[in-house]
Amino acid sequence: MAVDIKFVQSVDGVRSYVFFVKKDGTVIGDAYKALDASGGITNAIKLSNCGEKFGKSVLLTAPMDGVDYVVLIGLGDKNIEQKCVEALGGIAYSKLEKACTDAVIVADASLSSICDDIASRLAYGAYLKSWRFNKYKPSDNAKLSTLSIVSQDENKSSGNWNRLKNIADGVNAARSLVSEPANVIYPETFAQYAMQELLPVGVKVTVYDKQQIEAMGMGAFAGVSH
């Protein structure tokens, strides 16, 4: 089960946070200032130098009253493109997946001047990272079920996320298929799956049998599809 994504403008009442740190130690977003009255976050940034390298992260446990966790993720001097924003979402999820049940990622437009909608791309990276194939084994003890992401335009982010989530669900469906053992997914059951999933949404599916495949000269394909 992938993490549930929400877009928010306020971080009131949250107990776990993710902040991004620039190379010069500047933290993106103003929310951290209210949490850093004692200077704990600032000191952690200085001691860890987490801002100097893209993706370097620090997890602070109970850094102050009312806060359970704070994750600091460095941006380094990397040009933060769309794929980088998605990677940051994945890193954020990974740091907190077994620590807490809900958290908020704090970011704003200063994270990237290239990415069109930062919040939805952070969501995309976190959602893909949260996927697990647990069909035949116990849960991996992931606790993080809800991830809120600060957005300056919740409607825009939600609209973009609806599209990106469909893509991510398709990616995760492919992951599930290739993770199944050969006695579960083989040519016949794969064809059944394709028809079951695609016909209801208007996609035409044509299934060829072995004789038809061989008649089309697709011997190599037939040879690996037993």
JSON list of N, CA and C in Angstrom, two decimals, residues 150-198:
[
{"chain": "A", "resi": 150, "resn": "VAL", "atom": "N", "xyz": [3.61, 20.88, 1.59]},
{"chain": "A", "resi": 150, "resn": "VAL", "atom": "CA", "xyz": [3.23, 22.28, 1.52]},
{"chain": "A", "resi": 150, "resn": "VAL", "atom": "C", "xyz": [3.17, 22.73, 0.06]},
{"chain": "A", "resi": 151, "resn": "SER", "atom": "N", "xyz": [2.06, 23.36, -0.31]},
{"chain": "A", "resi": 151, "resn": "SER", "atom": "CA", "xyz": [1.88, 23.85, -1.67]},
{"chain": "A", "resi": 151, "resn": "SER", "atom": "C", "xyz": [1.33, 25.26, -1.63]},
{"chain": "A", "resi": 152, "resn": "GLN", "atom": "N", "xyz": [1.85, 26.11, -2.49]},
{"chain": "A", "resi": 152, "resn": "GLN", "atom": "CA", "xyz": [1.33, 27.48, -2.58]},
{"chain": "A", "resi": 152, "resn": "GLN", "atom": "C", "xyz": [0.01, 27.53, -3.36]},
{"chain": "A", "resi": 153, "resn": "ASP", "atom": "N", "xyz": [-0.29, 26.46, -4.09]},
{"chain": "A", "resi": 153, "resn": "ASP", "atom": "CA", "xyz": [-1.54, 26.38, -4.86]},
{"chain": "A", "resi": 153, "resn": "ASP", "atom": "C", "xyz": [-2.04, 24.95, -4.77]},
{"chain": "A", "resi": 154, "resn": "GLU", "atom": "N", "xyz": [-2.86, 24.69, -3.77]},
{"chain": "A", "resi": 154, "resn": "GLU", "atom": "CA", "xyz": [-3.33, 23.32, -3.52]},
{"chain": "A", "resi": 154, "resn": "GLU", "atom": "C", "xyz": [-4.11, 22.75, -4.70]},
{"chain": "A", "resi": 155, "resn": "ASN", "atom": "N", "xyz": [-4.94, 23.58, -5.34]},
{"chain": "A", "resi": 155, "resn": "ASN", "atom": "CA", "xyz": [-5.74, 23.10, -6.47]},
{"chain": "A", "resi": 155, "resn": "ASN", "atom": "C", "xyz": [-4.85, 22.68, -7.64]},
{"chain": "A", "resi": 156, "resn": "LYS", "atom": "N", "xyz": [-3.84, 23.48, -7.93]},
{"chain": "A", "resi": 156, "resn": "LYS", "atom": "CA", "xyz": [-2.91, 23.15, -9.01]},
{"chain": "A", "resi": 156, "resn": "LYS", "atom": "C", "xyz": [-2.16, 21.86, -8.68]},
{"chain": "A", "resi": 157, "resn": "SER", "atom": "N", "xyz": [-1.65, 21.77, -7.47]},
{"chain": "A", "resi": 157, "resn": "SER", "atom": "CA", "xyz": [-0.89, 20.58, -7.08]},
{"chain": "A", "resi": 157, "resn": "SER", "atom": "C", "xyz": [-1.77, 19.34, -7.10]},
{"chain": "A", "resi": 158, "resn": "SER", "atom": "N", "xyz": [-3.01, 19.46, -6.61]},
{"chain": "A", "resi": 158, "resn": "SER", "atom": "CA", "xyz": [-3.92, 18.31, -6.61]},
{"chain": "A", "resi": 158, "resn": "SER", "atom": "C", "xyz": [-4.24, 17.87, -8.03]},
{"chain": "A", "resi": 159, "resn": "GLY", "atom": "N", "xyz": [-4.45, 18.84, -8.93]},
{"chain": "A", "resi": 159, "resn": "GLY", "atom": "CA", "xyz": [-4.72, 18.50, -10.32]},
{"chain": "A", "resi": 159, "resn": "GLY", "atom": "C", "xyz": [-3.54, 17.80, -10.98]},
{"chain": "A", "resi": 160, "resn": "ASN", "atom": "N", "xyz": [-2.35, 18.33, -10.75]},
{"chain": "A", "resi": 160, "resn": "ASN", "atom": "CA", "xyz": [-1.16, 17.68, -11.30]},
{"chain": "A", "resi": 160, "resn": "ASN", "atom": "C", "xyz": [-0.94, 16.31, -10.69]},
{"chain": "A", "resi": 161, "resn": "TRP", "atom": "N", "xyz": [-1.23, 16.20, -9.40]},
{"chain": "A", "resi": 161, "resn": "TRP", "atom": "CA", "xyz": [-1.02, 14.92, -8.71]},
{"chain": "A", "resi": 161, "resn": "TRP", "atom": "C", "xyz": [-1.98, 13.85, -9.23]},
{"chain": "A", "resi": 162, "resn": "ASN", "atom": "N", "xyz": [-3.20, 14.22, -9.56]},
{"chain": "A", "resi": 162, "resn": "ASN", "atom": "CA", "xyz": [-4.14, 13.23, -10.10]},
{"chain": "A", "resi": 162, "resn": "ASN", "atom": "C", "xyz": [-3.57, 12.58, -11.36]},
{"chain": "A", "resi": 163, "resn": "ARG", "atom": "N", "xyz": [-2.92, 13.39, -12.19]},
{"chain": "A", "resi": 163, "resn": "ARG", "atom": "CA", "xyz": [-2.31, 12.84, -13.41]},
{"chain": "A", "resi": 163, "resn": "ARG", "atom": "C", "xyz": [-1.07, 12.02, -13.08]},
{"chain": "A", "resi": 164, "resn": "LEU", "atom": "N", "xyz": [-0.22, 12.54, -12.20]},
{"chain": "A", "resi": 164, "resn": "LEU", "atom": "CA", "xyz": [1.02, 11.84, -11.85]},
{"chain": "A", "resi": 164, "resn": "LEU", "atom": "C", "xyz": [0.74, 10.54, -11.10]},
{"chain": "A", "resi": 165, "resn": "LYS", "atom": "N", "xyz": [-0.31, 10.54, -10.27]},
{"chain": "A", "resi": 165, "resn": "LYS", "atom": "CA", "xyz": [-0.64, 9.33, -9.53]},
{"chain": "A", "resi": 165, "resn": "LYS", "atom": "C", "xyz": [-1.04, 8.20, -10.48]},
{"chain": "A", "resi": 166, "resn": "ASN", "atom": "N", "xyz": [-1.76, 8.54, -11.55]},
{"chain": "A", "resi": 166, "resn": "ASN", "atom": "CA", "xyz": [-2.11, 7.52, -12.53]},
{"chain": "A", "resi": 166, "resn": "ASN", "atom": "C", "xyz": [-0.85, 6.91, -13.15]},
{"chain": "A", "resi": 167, "resn": "ILE", "atom": "N", "xyz": [0.13, 7.76, -13.45]},
{"chain": "A", "resi": 167, "resn": "ILE", "atom": "CA", "xyz": [1.39, 7.26, -13.99]},
{"chain": "A", "resi": 167, "resn": "ILE", "atom": "C", "xyz": [2.10, 6.37, -12.96]},
{"chain": "A", "resi": 168, "resn": "ALA", "atom": "N", "xyz": [2.15, 6.86, -11.71]},
{"chain": "A", "resi": 168, "resn": "ALA", "atom": "CA", "xyz": [2.81, 6.09, -10.66]},
{"chain": "A", "resi": 168, "resn": "ALA", "atom": "C", "xyz": [2.12, 4.76, -10.41]},
{"chain": "A", "resi": 169, "resn": "ASP", "atom": "N", "xyz": [0.80, 4.75, -10.45]},
{"chain": "A", "resi": 169, "resn": "ASP", "atom": "CA", "xyz": [0.07, 3.49, -10.26]},
{"chain": "A", "resi": 169, "resn": "ASP", "atom": "C", "xyz": [0.37, 2.52, -11.39]},
{"chain": "A", "resi": 170, "resn": "GLY", "atom": "N", "xyz": [0.56, 3.05, -12.60]},
{"chain": "A", "resi": 170, "resn": "GLY", "atom": "CA", "xyz": [0.96, 2.19, -13.71]},
{"chain": "A", "resi": 170, "resn": "GLY", "atom": "C", "xyz": [2.35, 1.61, -13.51]},
{"chain": "A", "resi": 171, "resn": "VAL", "atom": "N", "xyz": [3.26, 2.45, -13.03]},
{"chain": "A", "resi": 171, "resn": "VAL", "atom": "CA", "xyz": [4.62, 1.98, -12.72]},
{"chain": "A", "resi": 171, "resn": "VAL", "atom": "C", "xyz": [4.56, 0.89, -11.66]},
{"chain": "A", "resi": 172, "resn": "ASN", "atom": "N", "xyz": [3.77, 1.12, -10.62]},
{"chain": "A", "resi": 172, "resn": "ASN", "atom": "CA", "xyz": [3.69, 0.14, -9.54]},
{"chain": "A", "resi": 172, "resn": "ASN", "atom": "C", "xyz": [3.02, -1.15, -9.98]},
{"chain": "A", "resi": 173, "resn": "ALA", "atom": "N", "xyz": [2.06, -1.04, -10.91]},
{"chain": "A", "resi": 173, "resn": "ALA", "atom": "CA", "xyz": [1.44, -2.25, -11.46]},
{"chain": "A", "resi": 173, "resn": "ALA", "atom": "C", "xyz": [2.48, -3.08, -12.21]},
{"chain": "A", "resi": 174, "resn": "ALA", "atom": "N", "xyz": [3.33, -2.41, -12.99]},
{"chain": "A", "resi": 174, "resn": "ALA", "atom": "CA", "xyz": [4.40, -3.13, -13.71]},
{"chain": "A", "resi": 174, "resn": "ALA", "atom": "C", "xyz": [5.37, -3.75, -12.72]},
{"chain": "A", "resi": 175, "resn": "ARG", "atom": "N", "xyz": [5.69, -3.04, -11.64]},
{"chain": "A", "resi": 175, "resn": "ARG", "atom": "CA", "xyz": [6.57, -3.59, -10.61]},
{"chain": "A", "resi": 175, "resn": "ARG", "atom": "C", "xyz": [5.98, -4.87, -10.01]},
{"chain": "A", "resi": 176, "resn": "SER", "atom": "N", "xyz": [4.67, -4.83, -9.76]},
{"chain": "A", "resi": 176, "resn": "SER", "atom": "CA", "xyz": [4.01, -6.01, -9.19]},
{"chain": "A", "resi": 176, "resn": "SER", "atom": "C", "xyz": [4.06, -7.19, -10.15]},
{"chain": "A", "resi": 177, "resn": "LEU", "atom": "N", "xyz": [3.84, -6.92, -11.44]},
{"chain": "A", "resi": 177, "resn": "LEU", "atom": "CA", "xyz": [3.86, -8.00, -12.42]},
{"chain": "A", "resi": 177, "resn": "LEU", "atom": "C", "xyz": [5.23, -8.67, -12.50]},
{"chain": "A", "resi": 178, "resn": "VAL", "atom": "N", "xyz": [6.29, -7.88, -12.55]},
{"chain": "A", "resi": 178, "resn": "VAL", "atom": "CA", "xyz": [7.62, -8.48, -12.69]},
{"chain": "A", "resi": 178, "resn": "VAL", "atom": "C", "xyz": [8.10, -9.09, -11.37]},
{"chain": "A", "resi": 179, "resn": "SER", "atom": "N", "xyz": [7.43, -8.77, -10.27]},
{"chain": "A", "resi": 179, "resn": "SER", "atom": "CA", "xyz": [7.81, -9.36, -8.98]},
{"chain": "A", "resi": 179, "resn": "SER", "atom": "C", "xyz": [7.13, -10.70, -8.72]},
{"chain": "A", "resi": 180, "resn": "GLU", "atom": "N", "xyz": [6.09, -11.00, -9.50]},
{"chain": "A", "resi": 180, "resn": "GLU", "atom": "CA", "xyz": [5.39, -12.26, -9.32]},
{"chain": "A", "resi": 180, "resn": "GLU", "atom": "C", "xyz": [6.24, -13.43, -9.81]},
{"chain": "A", "resi": 181, "resn": "PRO", "atom": "N", "xyz": [6.14, -14.59, -9.16]},
{"chain": "A", "resi": 181, "resn": "PRO", "atom": "CA", "xyz": [6.88, -15.77, -9.63]},
{"chain": "A", "resi": 181, "resn": "PRO", "atom": "C", "xyz": [6.31, -16.29, -10.95]},
{"chain": "A", "resi": 182, "resn": "ALA", "atom": "N", "xyz": [7.08, -17.13, -11.63]},
{"chain": "A", "resi": 182, "resn": "ALA", "atom": "CA", "xyz": [6.70, -17.60, -12.96]},
{"chain": "A", "resi": 182, "resn": "ALA", "atom": "C", "xyz": [5.48, -18.51, -12.95]},
{"chain": "A", "resi": 183, "resn": "ASN", "atom": "N", "xyz": [5.13, -19.08, -11.80]},
{"chain": "A", "resi": 183, "resn": "ASN", "atom": "CA", "xyz": [3.93, -19.93, -11.74]},
{"chain": "A", "resi": 183, "resn": "ASN", "atom": "C", "xyz": [2.66, -19.09, -11.53]},
{"chain": "A", "resi": 184, "resn": "VAL", "atom": "N", "xyz": [2.82, -17.79, -11.36]},
{"chain": "A", "resi": 184, "resn": "VAL", "atom": "CA", "xyz": [1.67, -16.90, -11.20]},
{"chain": "A", "resi": 184, "resn": "VAL", "atom": "C", "xyz": [1.47, -16.05, -12.46]},
{"chain": "A", "resi": 185, "resn": "ILE", "atom": "N", "xyz": [2.55, -15.43, -12.94]},
{"chain": "A", "resi": 185, "resn": "ILE", "atom": "CA", "xyz": [2.47, -14.65, -14.17]},
{"chain": "A", "resi": 185, "resn": "ILE", "atom": "C", "xyz": [3.25, -15.36, -15.27]},
{"chain": "A", "resi": 186, "resn": "TYR", "atom": "N", "xyz": [2.51, -15.84, -16.25]},
{"chain": "A", "resi": 186, "resn": "TYR", "atom": "CA", "xyz": [3.07, -16.47, -17.45]},
{"chain": "A", "resi": 186, "resn": "TYR", "atom": "C", "xyz": [2.18, -16.00, -18.61]},
{"chain": "A", "resi": 187, "resn": "PRO", "atom": "N", "xyz": [2.48, -16.36, -19.86]},
{"chain": "A", "resi": 187, "resn": "PRO", "atom": "CA", "xyz": [1.77, -15.74, -20.98]},
{"chain": "A", "resi": 187, "resn": "PRO", "atom": "C", "xyz": [0.25, -15.70, -20.85]},
{"chain": "A", "resi": 188, "resn": "GLU", "atom": "N", "xyz": [-0.37, -16.83, -20.44]},
{"chain": "A", "resi": 188, "resn": "GLU", "atom": "CA", "xyz": [-1.82, -16.86, -20.36]},
{"chain": "A", "resi": 188, "resn": "GLU", "atom": "C", "xyz": [-2.36, -15.92, -19.27]},
{"chain": "A", "resi": 189, "resn": "THR", "atom": "N", "xyz": [-1.75, -15.96, -18.09]},
{"chain": "A", "resi": 189, "resn": "THR", "atom": "CA", "xyz": [-2.25, -15.11, -17.01]},
{"chain": "A", "resi": 189, "resn": "THR", "atom": "C", "xyz": [-1.91, -13.64, -17.25]},
{"chain": "A", "resi": 190, "resn": "PHE", "atom": "N", "xyz": [-0.80, -13.38, -17.93]},
{"chain": "A", "resi": 190, "resn": "PHE", "atom": "CA", "xyz": [-0.48, -11.99, -18.28]},
{"chain": "A", "resi": 190, "resn": "PHE", "atom": "C", "xyz": [-1.52, -11.44, -19.25]},
{"chain": "A", "resi": 191, "resn": "ALA", "atom": "N", "xyz": [-1.93, -12.27, -20.22]},
{"chain": "A", "resi": 191, "resn": "ALA", "atom": "CA", "xyz": [-2.95, -11.84, -21.17]},
{"chain": "A", "resi": 191, "resn": "ALA", "atom": "C", "xyz": [-4.27, -11.57, -20.45]},
{"chain": "A", "resi": 192, "resn": "GLN", "atom": "N", "xyz": [-4.60, -12.44, -19.50]},
{"chain": "A", "resi": 192, "resn": "GLN", "atom": "CA", "xyz": [-5.83, -12.24, -18.72]},
{"chain": "A", "resi": 192, "resn": "GLN", "atom": "C", "xyz": [-5.77, -10.94, -17.93]},
{"chain": "A", "resi": 193, "resn": "TYR", "atom": "N", "xyz": [-4.61, -10.67, -17.35]},
{"chain": "A", "resi": 193, "resn": "TYR", "atom": "CA", "xyz": [-4.43, -9.43, -16.57]},
{"chain": "A", "resi": 193, "resn": "TYR", "atom": "C", "xyz": [-4.61, -8.22, -17.47]},
{"chain": "A", "resi": 194, "resn": "ALA", "atom": "N", "xyz": [-4.00, -8.27, -18.65]},
{"chain": "A", "resi": 194, "resn": "ALA", "atom": "CA", "xyz": [-4.09, -7.14, -19.58]},
{"chain": "A", "resi": 194, "resn": "ALA", "atom": "C", "xyz": [-5.53, -6.86, -19.97]},
{"chain": "A", "resi": 195, "resn": "MET", "atom": "N", "xyz": [-6.27, -7.91, -20.27]},
{"chain": "A", "resi": 195, "resn": "MET", "atom": "CA", "xyz": [-7.68, -7.72, -20.64]},
{"chain": "A", "resi": 195, "resn": "MET", "atom": "C", "xyz": [-8.50, -7.20, -19.47]},
{"chain": "A", "resi": 196, "resn": "GLN", "atom": "N", "xyz": [-8.25, -7.74, -18.31]},
{"chain": "A", "resi": 196, "resn": "GLN", "atom": "CA", "xyz": [-8.99, -7.34, -17.11]},
{"chain": "A", "resi": 196, "resn": "GLN", "atom": "C", "xyz": [-8.79, -5.86, -16.78]},
{"chain": "A", "resi": 197, "resn": "GLU", "atom": "N", "xyz": [-7.56, -5.38, -16.96]},
{"chain": "A", "resi": 197, "resn": "GLU", "atom": "CA", "xyz": [-7.24, -4.01, -16.59]},
{"chain": "A", "resi": 197, "resn": "GLU", "atom": "C", "xyz": [-7.53, -3.00, -17.70]},
{"chain": "A", "resi": 198, "resn": "LEU", "atom": "N", "xyz": [-7.35, -3.41, -18.95]},
{"chain": "A", "resi": 198, "resn": "LEU", "atom": "CA", "xyz": [-7.40, -2.46, -20.05]},
{"chain": "A", "resi": 198, "resn": "LEU", "atom": "C", "xyz": [-8.73, -2.38, -20.78]}
]
